[in-house]
Coordinates of C-alpha atoms and ligand atoms in Angstrom, one line a residue:
Chain A
M1 CA 34.9 -4.6 -7.1
K2 CA 32.6 -6.1 -4.4
K3 CA 30.3 -3.5 -2.8
T4 CA 29.3 -3.7 0.8
I5 CA 26.6 -2.2 3.0
Q6 CA 27.9 -1.5 6.5
D7 CA 27.1 0.6 9.6
L8 CA 30.2 2.7 10.0
K9 CA 31.1 4.5 13.3
V10 CA 31.6 8.2 13.2
L11 CA 34.9 8.8 14.9
R12 CA 34.9 12.5 14.4
N13 CA 32.8 15.3 12.9
K14 CA 34.9 18.3 12.4
K15 CA 33.5 21.7 11.3
L16 CA 36.0 23.2 8.9
T17 CA 34.3 26.3 7.6
S18 CA 30.8 27.8 7.7
D19 CA 29.7 25.3 5.1
F20 CA 32.2 22.5 5.1
F21 CA 32.6 19.7 7.6
E22 CA 34.5 16.4 7.6
L23 CA 33.2 13.1 8.9
E24 CA 35.7 10.4 9.8
L25 CA 34.2 6.9 9.6
K26 CA 35.5 3.7 11.0
A27 CA 34.7 0.2 9.7
A28 CA 34.6 -2.7 12.1
E29 CA 36.2 -4.9 9.5
P30 CA 39.3 -4.2 7.3
L31 CA 38.4 -1.7 4.6
P32 CA 37.9 -2.9 1.1
E33 CA 40.4 -1.5 -1.4
L34 CA 39.3 2.1 -2.1
Y35 CA 40.5 4.2 -5.0
P36 CA 40.4 8.0 -5.6
G37 CA 37.2 9.1 -7.4
Q38 CA 35.1 6.4 -5.9
F39 CA 32.1 7.4 -3.7
V40 CA 29.8 6.1 -1.1
Q41 CA 26.0 6.3 -0.6
V42 CA 25.0 7.4 2.9
L43 CA 21.6 6.6 4.4
I44 CA 20.0 9.6 6.2
D45 CA 17.2 8.1 8.1
N46 CA 14.0 9.6 9.5
V47 CA 14.7 13.1 8.3
R48 CA 11.9 15.1 6.7
N49 CA 12.5 15.8 3.0
V50 CA 15.3 13.3 2.7
F51 CA 14.2 10.1 1.1
L52 CA 17.1 8.8 -1.0
R53 CA 20.6 8.1 0.1
R54 CA 23.2 10.9 -0.5
P55 CA 26.4 10.3 -2.5
F56 CA 29.7 11.6 -1.3
S57 CA 33.2 11.1 -2.7
I58 CA 35.9 9.4 -0.6
H59 CA 38.0 12.3 0.7
D60 CA 40.8 10.4 2.4
V61 CA 41.6 6.9 3.6
N62 CA 43.7 5.4 6.4
Y63 CA 43.9 1.7 6.0
Q64 CA 45.9 1.3 9.2
Q65 CA 43.1 2.7 11.2
N66 CA 40.3 1.3 9.0
T67 CA 39.0 4.7 8.6
F68 CA 38.0 7.0 5.7
S69 CA 36.6 10.4 5.6
L70 CA 34.0 12.5 3.7
L71 CA 34.3 16.2 3.1
I72 CA 30.8 17.6 2.9
K73 CA 29.5 20.9 1.9
L74 CA 26.1 22.0 3.3
A75 CA 23.6 21.9 0.5
G76 CA 20.2 21.1 1.9
P77 CA 18.4 19.0 4.5
G78 CA 20.5 15.8 4.0
T79 CA 23.9 17.4 4.4
R80 CA 22.5 19.5 7.3
Q81 CA 21.4 16.4 9.1
L82 CA 24.9 14.9 8.6
S83 CA 26.5 18.0 10.0
Y84 CA 24.7 17.1 13.3
T85 CA 26.1 13.6 13.6
E86 CA 28.2 13.0 16.7
E87 CA 31.1 10.9 17.6
G88 CA 29.9 7.3 18.3
D89 CA 26.9 7.6 15.9
F90 CA 26.6 5.0 13.1
L91 CA 26.0 5.8 9.5
N92 CA 24.7 3.1 7.1
I93 CA 26.8 3.3 4.0
I94 CA 27.1 1.4 0.7
Y95 CA 30.6 1.5 -0.7
P96 CA 32.8 1.5 -2.6
L97 CA 30.9 2.8 -5.7
G98 CA 31.9 3.9 -9.1
K99 CA 35.0 3.8 -11.2
P100 CA 38.1 5.7 -10.0
F101 CA 40.3 8.2 -11.8
T102 CA 42.8 6.6 -14.1
L103 CA 45.7 6.1 -11.8
D104 CA 48.3 4.8 -14.1
V105 CA 49.8 8.2 -15.0
Q106 CA 53.2 9.9 -15.2
G107 CA 54.6 13.3 -15.8
D108 CA 53.2 16.6 -14.5
I109 CA 49.7 16.3 -13.2
L110 CA 47.2 19.0 -12.3
L111 CA 44.3 18.5 -10.0
V112 CA 41.5 21.1 -10.1
G113 CA 38.7 21.4 -7.6
G114 CA 35.9 23.9 -7.0
G115 CA 33.1 23.8 -4.3
C116 CA 32.4 20.4 -2.9
G117 CA 34.4 19.1 -5.9
I118 CA 37.6 19.3 -3.9
A119 CA 36.5 16.3 -1.9
P120 CA 38.1 13.5 -3.9
L121 CA 41.3 15.5 -4.6
L122 CA 43.0 14.9 -1.3
F123 CA 42.8 11.1 -1.7
L124 CA 43.9 11.5 -5.3
A125 CA 46.9 13.6 -4.4
R126 CA 47.9 11.3 -1.6
Y127 CA 47.6 8.3 -3.9
L128 CA 49.7 9.8 -6.6
Y129 CA 52.3 10.9 -4.1
D130 CA 52.5 7.5 -2.3
N131 CA 52.1 5.1 -5.2
K132 CA 53.3 7.0 -8.3
N133 CA 55.9 9.2 -6.9
I134 CA 54.1 12.2 -8.3
A135 CA 53.7 15.5 -6.5
P136 CA 50.8 17.0 -8.5
D137 CA 49.9 20.6 -8.7
I138 CA 46.7 21.2 -6.9
L139 CA 44.4 24.1 -7.9
I140 CA 41.5 24.8 -5.6
G141 CA 38.9 27.5 -5.8
G142 CA 36.2 28.8 -3.6
K143 CA 34.0 31.8 -3.0
S144 CA 36.3 33.3 -0.3
A145 CA 39.1 32.4 2.0
D146 CA 36.9 31.1 4.7
N147 CA 35.2 28.8 2.1
L148 CA 38.4 26.8 1.5
P149 CA 38.5 23.9 4.0
D150 CA 41.8 22.6 5.4
I151 CA 43.9 23.6 2.4
D152 CA 47.1 22.9 4.3
K153 CA 46.6 19.2 4.2
Y154 CA 47.1 19.2 0.4
K155 CA 50.5 20.8 0.7
A156 CA 52.0 17.5 1.9
F157 CA 51.5 16.0 -1.5
G158 CA 52.1 18.8 -4.0
R159 CA 52.1 22.5 -4.8
V160 CA 48.8 24.2 -3.9
F161 CA 47.4 27.1 -5.9
L162 CA 44.3 28.9 -4.8
T163 CA 41.6 31.1 -6.3
T164 CA 38.8 32.9 -4.5
E165 CA 35.9 34.8 -6.2
D166 CA 36.3 37.7 -3.8
G167 CA 40.1 37.7 -4.0
S168 CA 40.5 37.1 -0.2
L169 CA 43.1 34.4 -0.8
G170 CA 45.1 33.4 -3.9
M171 CA 44.2 34.6 -7.3
C172 CA 40.9 36.6 -7.6
G173 CA 38.4 34.8 -9.9
L174 CA 37.2 31.4 -10.8
V175 CA 39.5 28.3 -10.8
S176 CA 39.1 28.1 -14.6
D177 CA 40.6 31.7 -14.8
H178 CA 43.9 30.7 -13.1
T179 CA 47.0 31.1 -15.2
L180 CA 47.9 27.4 -14.6
L181 CA 44.9 26.5 -16.8
Q182 CA 44.9 29.6 -19.1
K183 CA 48.6 29.8 -19.9
E184 CA 50.6 26.9 -18.5
C185 CA 48.5 23.9 -18.8
Q186 CA 50.4 22.5 -21.9
K187 CA 53.0 21.1 -19.6
Y188 CA 50.6 18.7 -17.9
S189 CA 50.1 15.1 -19.1
M190 CA 46.8 14.9 -17.2
L191 CA 44.1 17.2 -15.8
Y192 CA 41.8 15.9 -13.1
A193 CA 38.8 18.1 -12.3
C194 CA 35.9 18.0 -10.0
G195 CA 33.3 20.6 -9.2
P196 CA 30.3 22.4 -10.6
E197 CA 29.4 21.5 -14.2
P198 CA 30.0 25.0 -15.7
M199 CA 33.6 24.8 -14.3
L200 CA 34.1 21.3 -15.7
K201 CA 32.9 22.3 -19.1
I202 CA 35.4 25.2 -19.3
I203 CA 38.2 22.9 -18.2
A204 CA 37.1 20.2 -20.6
G205 CA 37.1 22.8 -23.4
I206 CA 40.7 23.9 -22.5
A207 CA 41.9 20.2 -22.4
K208 CA 40.3 19.4 -25.7
E209 CA 41.7 22.5 -27.4
K210 CA 45.2 21.9 -26.0
L211 CA 45.0 18.1 -26.5
I212 CA 45.6 17.3 -22.9
E213 CA 44.1 14.2 -21.3
C214 CA 41.4 15.3 -18.9
E215 CA 39.2 13.4 -16.5
V216 CA 36.3 15.0 -14.7
S217 CA 34.2 13.6 -11.8
L218 CA 30.5 14.3 -12.3
E219 CA 27.9 14.8 -9.6
N220 CA 24.7 13.8 -11.4
L221 CA 21.6 13.3 -9.2
M222 CA 21.5 9.7 -8.1
A223 CA 18.8 7.4 -6.7
C224 CA 20.4 4.0 -6.3
G225 CA 24.1 4.5 -6.9
I226 CA 24.5 0.9 -8.1
G227 CA 23.4 1.0 -11.7
A228 CA 19.8 -0.2 -11.2
C229 CA 17.6 2.9 -11.6
L230 CA 19.2 4.5 -14.7
C231 CA 18.4 8.0 -13.3
C232 CA 22.0 9.3 -13.2
V233 CA 22.8 9.1 -16.9
V234 CA 25.2 11.4 -18.8
D235 CA 25.2 11.7 -22.6
T236 CA 28.4 10.2 -24.1
V237 CA 29.6 9.1 -27.4
D238 CA 28.2 5.7 -26.5
G239 CA 24.8 7.2 -25.7
N240 CA 23.4 7.5 -22.2
V241 CA 25.5 5.8 -19.6
C242 CA 25.2 5.7 -15.8
T243 CA 27.5 8.0 -13.9
C244 CA 27.3 5.8 -10.8
T245 CA 28.7 2.7 -12.5
E246 CA 30.6 3.9 -15.6
G247 CA 31.6 7.1 -13.7
P248 CA 31.5 9.3 -11.8
V249 CA 34.9 9.9 -13.4
F250 CA 34.9 10.3 -17.2
N251 CA 37.5 11.2 -19.8
V252 CA 36.1 14.3 -21.4
K253 CA 36.6 12.8 -24.8
R254 CA 33.8 10.4 -24.0
L255 CA 31.4 13.1 -22.9
K256 CA 29.1 15.2 -25.1
F257 CA 29.7 18.3 -23.1
S258 CA 28.0 21.3 -24.7
Chain B
M1 CA 6.2 -25.2 9.1
I2 CA 5.3 -21.9 7.4
D3 CA 4.5 -22.2 3.8
L4 CA 5.3 -19.0 1.8
S5 CA 4.9 -20.5 -1.6
I6 CA 2.3 -19.2 -4.0
K7 CA 1.0 -20.0 -7.4
I8 CA 0.2 -17.6 -10.2
S9 CA -1.5 -19.6 -12.9
G10 CA 1.2 -22.2 -13.9
L11 CA 4.0 -20.3 -12.1
R12 CA 5.0 -21.5 -8.7
L13 CA 7.0 -19.1 -6.6
K14 CA 8.9 -19.9 -3.4
N15 CA 7.5 -16.9 -1.7
P16 CA 5.3 -13.9 -2.6
V17 CA 8.1 -11.2 -2.6
M18 CA 9.3 -10.1 -6.0
V19 CA 11.4 -7.1 -7.0
A20 CA 9.8 -4.6 -9.3
S21 CA 10.8 -3.8 -12.8
G22 CA 13.2 -0.9 -13.3
T23 CA 14.2 -1.0 -9.7
F24 CA 16.4 -4.0 -9.6
G25 CA 18.3 -4.0 -12.9
Y26 CA 18.8 -7.5 -14.0
G27 CA 19.4 -8.7 -10.5
L28 CA 23.2 -8.7 -11.1
E29 CA 23.4 -5.2 -9.7
F30 CA 22.2 -6.5 -6.3
A31 CA 24.2 -9.7 -6.2
D32 CA 26.7 -8.2 -3.7
F33 CA 23.9 -7.5 -1.3
V34 CA 21.2 -10.1 -1.6
A35 CA 21.2 -13.9 -2.1
L36 CA 19.1 -13.7 -5.2
S37 CA 17.9 -17.3 -4.7
E38 CA 15.9 -16.1 -1.7
L39 CA 13.6 -13.9 -3.8
G40 CA 10.2 -15.0 -5.0
A41 CA 10.9 -13.6 -8.4
I42 CA 13.0 -10.9 -10.1
I43 CA 11.2 -8.7 -12.7
V44 CA 13.9 -7.4 -14.9
K45 CA 14.0 -4.0 -16.5
G46 CA 11.4 -3.0 -19.1
T47 CA 12.6 -4.5 -22.4
T48 CA 11.6 -3.3 -25.9
L49 CA 12.1 -4.6 -29.4
E50 CA 14.6 -2.0 -30.4
P51 CA 17.3 -0.4 -28.1
R52 CA 16.1 2.8 -26.5
Q53 CA 18.2 5.7 -25.1
G54 CA 15.5 6.8 -22.8
N55 CA 14.9 10.5 -21.9
P56 CA 17.5 13.1 -21.4
Y57 CA 19.0 13.9 -18.0
P58 CA 17.6 15.1 -15.5
R59 CA 15.3 12.1 -15.1
M60 CA 14.8 12.0 -11.4
V61 CA 13.5 14.2 -8.6
E62 CA 13.3 13.4 -5.0
T63 CA 9.8 14.3 -3.6
A64 CA 8.2 14.1 -0.2
S65 CA 8.5 10.4 0.7
G66 CA 9.1 9.3 -2.8
M67 CA 10.6 10.1 -6.1
L68 CA 9.7 11.0 -9.7
N69 CA 11.4 9.3 -12.5
A70 CA 11.4 9.8 -16.2
V71 CA 13.8 7.2 -17.3
G72 CA 11.7 6.4 -20.4
L73 CA 12.5 2.7 -20.8
Q74 CA 16.2 2.9 -21.5
N75 CA 17.3 -0.6 -22.5
K76 CA 19.4 -2.3 -25.1
G77 CA 16.5 -4.2 -26.7
I78 CA 15.4 -7.8 -26.6
D79 CA 18.1 -9.2 -28.8
Y80 CA 20.8 -7.8 -26.6
F81 CA 18.9 -9.2 -23.6
I82 CA 18.8 -12.6 -25.1
A83 CA 22.4 -12.6 -26.2
E84 CA 24.2 -10.8 -23.4
I85 CA 22.1 -10.8 -20.2
Y86 CA 20.0 -14.0 -20.3
P87 CA 23.0 -16.3 -20.2
N88 CA 24.2 -14.6 -17.0
I89 CA 21.0 -14.7 -15.1
K90 CA 19.2 -17.8 -16.4
D91 CA 20.6 -20.0 -13.7
F92 CA 19.6 -17.9 -10.7
D93 CA 17.5 -20.1 -8.5
T94 CA 14.5 -17.8 -8.6
A95 CA 11.8 -16.9 -11.2
I96 CA 13.1 -14.4 -13.8
I97 CA 10.2 -12.5 -15.3
V98 CA 10.8 -10.0 -18.1
N99 CA 8.8 -6.8 -18.2
V100 CA 7.8 -6.1 -21.8
S101 CA 7.2 -2.7 -23.2
G102 CA 6.6 -1.2 -26.6
A103 CA 5.1 1.4 -28.8
K104 CA 3.1 -0.8 -31.2
V105 CA 1.2 -4.0 -30.7
E106 CA 3.4 -5.8 -33.2
D107 CA 6.5 -4.8 -31.2
Y108 CA 5.1 -6.3 -28.1
I109 CA 4.2 -9.5 -29.9
K110 CA 7.7 -9.9 -31.4
V111 CA 9.3 -9.4 -28.0
A112 CA 6.8 -11.9 -26.4
E113 CA 7.5 -14.5 -29.1
K114 CA 11.2 -14.2 -28.6
L115 CA 10.7 -14.6 -24.8
N116 CA 8.5 -17.6 -25.3
D117 CA 11.6 -19.5 -26.5
L118 CA 13.7 -18.8 -23.4
E119 CA 13.4 -21.9 -21.2
K120 CA 14.3 -20.1 -17.9
I121 CA 11.9 -17.3 -18.3
P122 CA 8.6 -18.7 -17.0
A123 CA 6.5 -15.5 -17.3
I124 CA 6.3 -12.0 -18.7
E125 CA 4.9 -8.9 -17.3
L126 CA 3.3 -6.8 -19.9
N127 CA 3.9 -3.1 -19.2
I128 CA 0.9 -1.2 -20.6
S129 CA 1.4 1.5 -18.0
C130 CA 4.7 3.3 -18.5
P131 CA 4.0 7.0 -18.1
N132 CA 7.4 8.0 -19.5
V133 CA 7.2 7.2 -23.2
K134 CA 5.4 9.3 -25.7
Q135 CA 3.8 6.5 -27.7
G136 CA 2.4 3.3 -26.5
G137 CA 3.2 2.5 -22.9
M138 CA 0.6 4.0 -20.8
A139 CA -1.7 4.7 -23.7
F140 CA -2.5 1.0 -24.0
G141 CA -3.3 0.8 -20.3
T142 CA -5.8 3.6 -20.1
S143 CA -8.7 2.3 -22.1
C144 CA -10.4 -1.1 -21.7
E145 CA -10.4 -1.6 -25.5
S146 CA -6.7 -1.1 -26.0
A147 CA -5.8 -3.0 -22.9
A148 CA -7.9 -5.9 -24.0
E149 CA -6.6 -5.8 -27.5
I150 CA -3.0 -5.9 -26.6
T151 CA -3.5 -8.5 -23.9
G152 CA -5.4 -10.7 -26.3
A153 CA -2.7 -10.4 -28.9
I154 CA 0.0 -11.3 -26.5
R155 CA -2.1 -14.1 -25.1
K156 CA -2.0 -15.7 -28.6
A157 CA 1.7 -15.2 -29.0
Y158 CA 2.9 -16.1 -25.5
K159 CA 2.3 -19.6 -24.0
K160 CA 3.6 -19.2 -20.5
T161 CA 2.3 -17.1 -17.5
L162 CA 1.1 -13.7 -18.6
I163 CA 1.0 -10.9 -16.1
V164 CA -0.4 -7.5 -17.1
K165 CA 0.8 -4.5 -15.3
L166 CA -1.8 -1.8 -14.8
S167 CA -1.6 1.9 -14.8
P168 CA -3.1 3.9 -11.9
N169 CA -3.5 6.9 -14.1
V170 CA -7.1 5.9 -15.0
T171 CA -10.6 6.7 -13.8
N172 CA -11.6 3.2 -13.0
I173 CA -8.8 0.6 -12.7
T174 CA -11.2 -2.3 -12.0
E175 CA -12.7 -2.0 -15.5
I176 CA -9.3 -2.3 -17.0
A177 CA -8.4 -5.2 -14.8
K178 CA -11.6 -7.0 -15.8
A179 CA -10.9 -6.3 -19.5
V180 CA -7.4 -7.8 -19.4
E181 CA -8.7 -10.8 -17.3
D182 CA -11.3 -11.4 -20.0
A183 CA -8.7 -11.1 -22.7
G184 CA -6.6 -13.9 -21.2
A185 CA -4.2 -12.4 -18.6
D186 CA -3.2 -14.9 -15.9
S187 CA -2.6 -12.2 -13.4
V188 CA -2.5 -8.4 -13.0
S189 CA 0.2 -6.4 -11.2
L190 CA -0.4 -2.9 -9.9
I191 CA 0.4 -0.1 -9.6
N192 CA 2.9 1.4 -12.0
T193 CA 3.9 4.9 -11.1
L194 CA 1.5 7.8 -10.8
L195 CA 1.9 10.6 -13.3
G196 CA 3.4 13.6 -11.5
M197 CA 5.5 16.7 -11.8
A198 CA 8.0 18.9 -10.0
I199 CA 8.9 22.5 -10.4
D200 CA 11.9 24.6 -9.3
A201 CA 10.1 27.8 -8.3
E202 CA 13.3 29.9 -8.1
K203 CA 14.3 29.1 -11.7
R204 CA 10.7 28.8 -12.8
K205 CA 11.6 25.5 -14.5
P206 CA 10.3 22.0 -14.5
L207 CA 12.8 19.7 -12.7
L208 CA 12.5 16.8 -15.2
S209 CA 13.6 17.0 -18.8
T210 CA 10.2 15.6 -19.8
V211 CA 8.3 17.9 -17.4
T212 CA 6.2 15.0 -16.1
G213 CA 7.3 11.7 -14.7
G214 CA 6.2 8.7 -12.6
L215 CA 5.8 9.0 -8.9
S216 CA 6.9 6.0 -6.7
G217 CA 7.7 5.3 -3.1
P218 CA 5.8 5.4 0.2
C219 CA 3.9 8.5 -0.8
I220 CA 1.8 6.4 -3.3
K221 CA 1.1 3.5 -0.9
P222 CA -2.4 4.5 0.2
V223 CA -3.5 4.9 -3.5
A224 CA -1.9 1.6 -4.4
L225 CA -3.5 -0.2 -1.5
R226 CA -6.9 1.1 -2.4
M227 CA -6.5 0.1 -6.0
V228 CA -5.2 -3.4 -5.1
W229 CA -8.2 -3.8 -2.8
Q230 CA -10.6 -2.7 -5.5
V231 CA -9.1 -4.9 -8.2
A232 CA -8.8 -8.0 -6.0
K233 CA -12.5 -7.8 -5.4
A234 CA -13.3 -7.4 -9.1
V235 CA -11.2 -10.2 -10.7
K236 CA -10.6 -13.9 -10.1
I237 CA -7.0 -14.0 -11.3
P238 CA -4.3 -13.4 -8.8
V239 CA -3.3 -9.8 -8.1
I240 CA 0.3 -8.7 -7.5
G241 CA 0.4 -5.6 -5.4
M242 CA 3.0 -2.9 -5.3
G243 CA 3.5 0.8 -4.7
G244 CA 5.5 2.2 -1.8
I245 CA 6.3 -1.0 0.0
M246 CA 9.2 -0.3 2.3
N247 CA 9.0 -3.1 4.9
A248 CA 7.2 -6.3 5.8
T249 CA 4.2 -4.6 7.4
D250 CA 3.6 -2.7 4.1
A251 CA 3.8 -6.0 2.2
I252 CA 1.3 -7.7 4.6
E253 CA -1.1 -4.8 4.1
F254 CA -1.1 -5.4 0.4
I255 CA -1.7 -9.1 0.9
L256 CA -4.5 -8.4 3.3
A257 CA -6.0 -6.0 0.7
G258 CA -6.1 -9.0 -1.6
A259 CA -2.7 -9.3 -3.3
S260 CA -1.4 -12.9 -3.7
A261 CA 2.1 -11.5 -4.1
V262 CA 3.9 -8.2 -3.8
Q263 CA 6.7 -6.3 -5.6
V264 CA 9.2 -4.2 -3.9
G265 CA 10.4 -1.2 -6.0
T266 CA 11.9 2.1 -5.0
A267 CA 12.7 0.7 -1.5
N268 CA 15.6 -1.3 -3.2
F269 CA 17.4 2.0 -3.8
I270 CA 17.4 2.9 -0.1
D271 CA 18.1 -0.5 1.3
P272 CA 19.4 -3.0 -1.3
Q273 CA 18.7 -5.8 1.2
V274 CA 15.1 -4.8 1.9
S275 CA 13.5 -7.5 -0.2
V276 CA 15.0 -10.4 1.9
K277 CA 14.2 -8.5 5.1
I278 CA 10.6 -8.3 3.9
I279 CA 10.5 -12.1 3.4
D280 CA 11.8 -12.6 6.9
G281 CA 9.3 -10.1 8.3
I282 CA 6.4 -11.9 6.6
K283 CA 7.5 -15.1 8.2
D284 CA 7.6 -13.4 11.6
Y285 CA 4.1 -12.0 11.1
M286 CA 2.7 -15.4 10.2
E287 CA 4.3 -16.9 13.2
R288 CA 2.9 -14.2 15.5
H289 CA -0.6 -14.6 14.0
E290 CA -0.4 -18.4 13.7
F291 CA -0.9 -18.6 10.0
S292 CA 0.7 -21.6 8.3
S293 CA 0.2 -20.7 4.7
I294 CA 0.6 -17.3 3.1
N295 CA -2.6 -18.0 1.1
D296 CA -4.5 -17.8 4.4
I297 CA -3.7 -14.1 4.6
V298 CA -4.6 -13.1 1.1
G299 CA -7.6 -10.8 1.3
N300 CA -8.1 -11.8 4.9
L301 CA -9.2 -8.3 6.0
I302 CA -11.6 -7.9 8.9
Y303 CA -14.1 -5.2 8.3
Ligands
FAD401 C1 29.3 10.9 -7.1 C2 29.0 12.1 -6.3 C3 29.9 12.6 -5.4 C4 29.7 13.6 -4.5 N1 30.6 14.0 -3.6 C5 30.4 15.0 -2.8 C6 31.3 15.3 -1.8 O1 32.4 14.6 -1.6 N2 31.0 16.3 -0.9 C7 29.9 17.0 -1.0 O2 29.7 17.9 -0.2 N3 29.0 16.8 -1.9 C8 29.2 15.8 -2.8 N4 28.2 15.4 -3.8 C9 27.0 16.2 -3.8 C10 26.1 15.8 -2.7 O3 25.7 14.5 -3.0 C11 24.8 16.7 -2.6 O4 25.2 18.0 -2.3 C12 23.9 16.2 -1.6 O5 23.2 15.0 -2.0 C13 22.8 17.2 -1.2 O6 21.9 16.7 -0.3 P1 21.0 17.6 0.6 O7 19.9 16.8 1.1 O8 21.9 18.3 1.6 O9 20.5 18.7 -0.4 P2 19.3 18.6 -1.4 O10 18.1 19.2 -0.9 O11 19.2 17.3 -2.0 O12 19.9 19.5 -2.5 C14 20.2 20.9 -2.3 C15 20.6 21.5 -3.6 O13 21.7 20.9 -4.1 C16 21.4 20.4 -5.4 N5 22.0 19.0 -5.5 C17 21.5 17.9 -4.8 N6 22.2 16.8 -5.1 C18 23.1 17.2 -6.0 C19 24.1 16.6 -6.8 N7 24.3 15.3 -6.7 N8 24.8 17.3 -7.6 C20 24.6 18.6 -7.8 N9 23.7 19.3 -7.1 C21 23.0 18.6 -6.3 C22 19.9 20.3 -5.5 O14 19.4 20.4 -6.8 C23 19.5 21.4 -4.6 O15 19.4 22.6 -5.3 C24 28.4 14.4 -4.6 C25 27.5 14.0 -5.6 C26 27.7 12.9 -6.4 C27 26.7 12.4 -7.4
FMN402 C1 13.5 4.3 -11.7 C2 12.3 3.5 -11.9 C3 12.2 2.8 -13.1 C4 11.0 2.0 -13.4 N1 11.0 1.3 -14.6 C5 9.9 0.5 -14.8 C6 9.8 -0.3 -16.0 O1 10.8 -0.3 -16.8 N2 8.7 -1.1 -16.2 C7 7.7 -1.1 -15.4 O2 6.7 -1.8 -15.6 N3 7.7 -0.4 -14.2 C8 8.8 0.4 -13.9 N4 8.8 1.2 -12.8 C9 7.7 1.1 -11.8 C10 7.9 0.1 -10.7 O3 8.1 -1.2 -11.2 C11 6.8 0.2 -9.7 O4 5.6 -0.2 -10.4 C12 6.5 1.5 -9.1 O5 7.8 2.2 -8.8 C13 5.7 1.5 -7.8 O6 6.3 0.7 -6.8 P1 7.3 1.3 -5.7 O7 6.6 2.5 -5.1 O8 7.6 0.2 -4.7 O9 8.5 1.7 -6.4 C14 10.0 1.9 -12.5 C15 10.1 2.7 -11.3 C16 11.2 3.4 -11.0 C17 11.3 4.2 -9.7
FES403 S1 22.0 6.2 -9.6 FE1 20.7 4.5 -10.1 S2 21.7 3.9 -11.9 FE2 23.0 5.4 -11.2

């Protein structure tokens, strides 16, 4: 898949919660084909303490408008700077990067996201709904109700289940505690998960135990994003491989998750 | 006409801008962004005799104006390079230089001998300065005796252009440079990364799996410039300068300090097209200052 580097225009910067915002970006040329699970590398120029590009998953795509969006959670100086971007600003972006989720699936599908890991799930849910005729179950977790950004959007593509750590919305606890995973997950032919590593490890454990196919999207620290620096590696059955080129999506059977 | 071409011993390059080992993969990774034929040379990833897994994750920390890495020479070994990579890159219209690493002198020699036979590899860069491997690597580059020993051994085994890459993690880099010059190096390149460290105070933990790593990027540029300037005065062979070059002005500064050519490293991660922008910027500079040959700027510093 050919990668490009482009200055994309910020059409909208929408604050969703105290720590989530969404950037809608417009390309001057037709978008390349984008797939759920792929990511972009954003240049954040002239900001103290930000040297490298920052990776973000593709959150949603609109080919008619030539736009795609990023769902970003405030984490440090880079994401803070991005939260200040205004309509009409341009962001220098390298994309599309990485390998997508396996999209040739059927049967019941569960998407699980926690923290900023929910970002790729909207695009994935839309893709499955539009192209595979699948309405997946979508399980999303956060710290509290006001940490869950724009959950209604997901309802257009499947059934949405929520967990919050403080119990303010949905089930109280972590996503991995939800009954869908703890009790009912046998019915799914595929689990897709994205979020903090401890969460992914628990879900990978469940999937392995129950012999369910499971793909996780990793968020390893990256420098280049294009397979040149070898900084982003994850330990797999094939040894160290780059998450930016062979991932960020991996089948858990390939990972040496401990 | 502006003449950007340079010569490093028997090796003629179309311009003085190379991309640094470990920061440009095998060139293929950048083919979507850069016309590789425009580059002076591509120094491919550090290559060892046997495959190496490198160090465990985390291997990278962003620092103020730079980054630390502890990749530890992950590569699939020279035989894999020859069988699987070389056929895909040998016809690039630029000089492909292989960066050679190892733990033992014999390993370096074996790799150099194999590379000797590859028609489209006109030069090697001997990495005696990698701070991220336990044995060998930097150890060779930190004393005059071992640096001269390994350079001499490779000089016998390798017939084409031999560049030796120097470590900045030494007390006196000019002595090492002179030692490798006397041992038969055609050129020296510098600097490799500076040994550094980063800590997460909240967790009271080092941020790299190896605790220490190699610092690169603009934060090392003043140190690199100083070392290039010192070495260029001390040796007669061409010096290849690098360390924190982000734009054409940085590159010109290295050339003024005495470098005949430059390498662009970490900057490729931030702008994959930076190397060609630097070539264009050097041309602009030469036009503005009415130089017709790049060689007229080398070491042309006014005190
Ligand atoms: C492939 C990929 C896709 C991603 N997708 C998204 C996304 O869609 N939305 C989103 O909000 N974030 C996403 N992230 C994480 C995002 O890149 C980081 O949060 C961001 O780089 C932090 O930059 P910063 O300057 O704000 O904070 P920094 O100062 O760089 O970091 C703040 C804190 O976050 C930690 N951190 C930084 N980068 C990462 C990372 N890559 N993974 C885990 N922890 C990190 C740091 O250790 C530090 O403690 C993704 C990461 C990857 C690798
Ligand atoms: C991720 C990374 C990997 C590197 N790998 C190698 C290597 O394999 N061999 C080598 O000689 N130098 C290696 N280097 C050092 C660079 O080639 C260069 O000497 C150094 O980064 C300084 O230049 P810069 O500041 O422009 O990056 C590496 C640097 C980085 C950042
Ligand atoms: S981030 Fe550089 S190789 Fe993956």
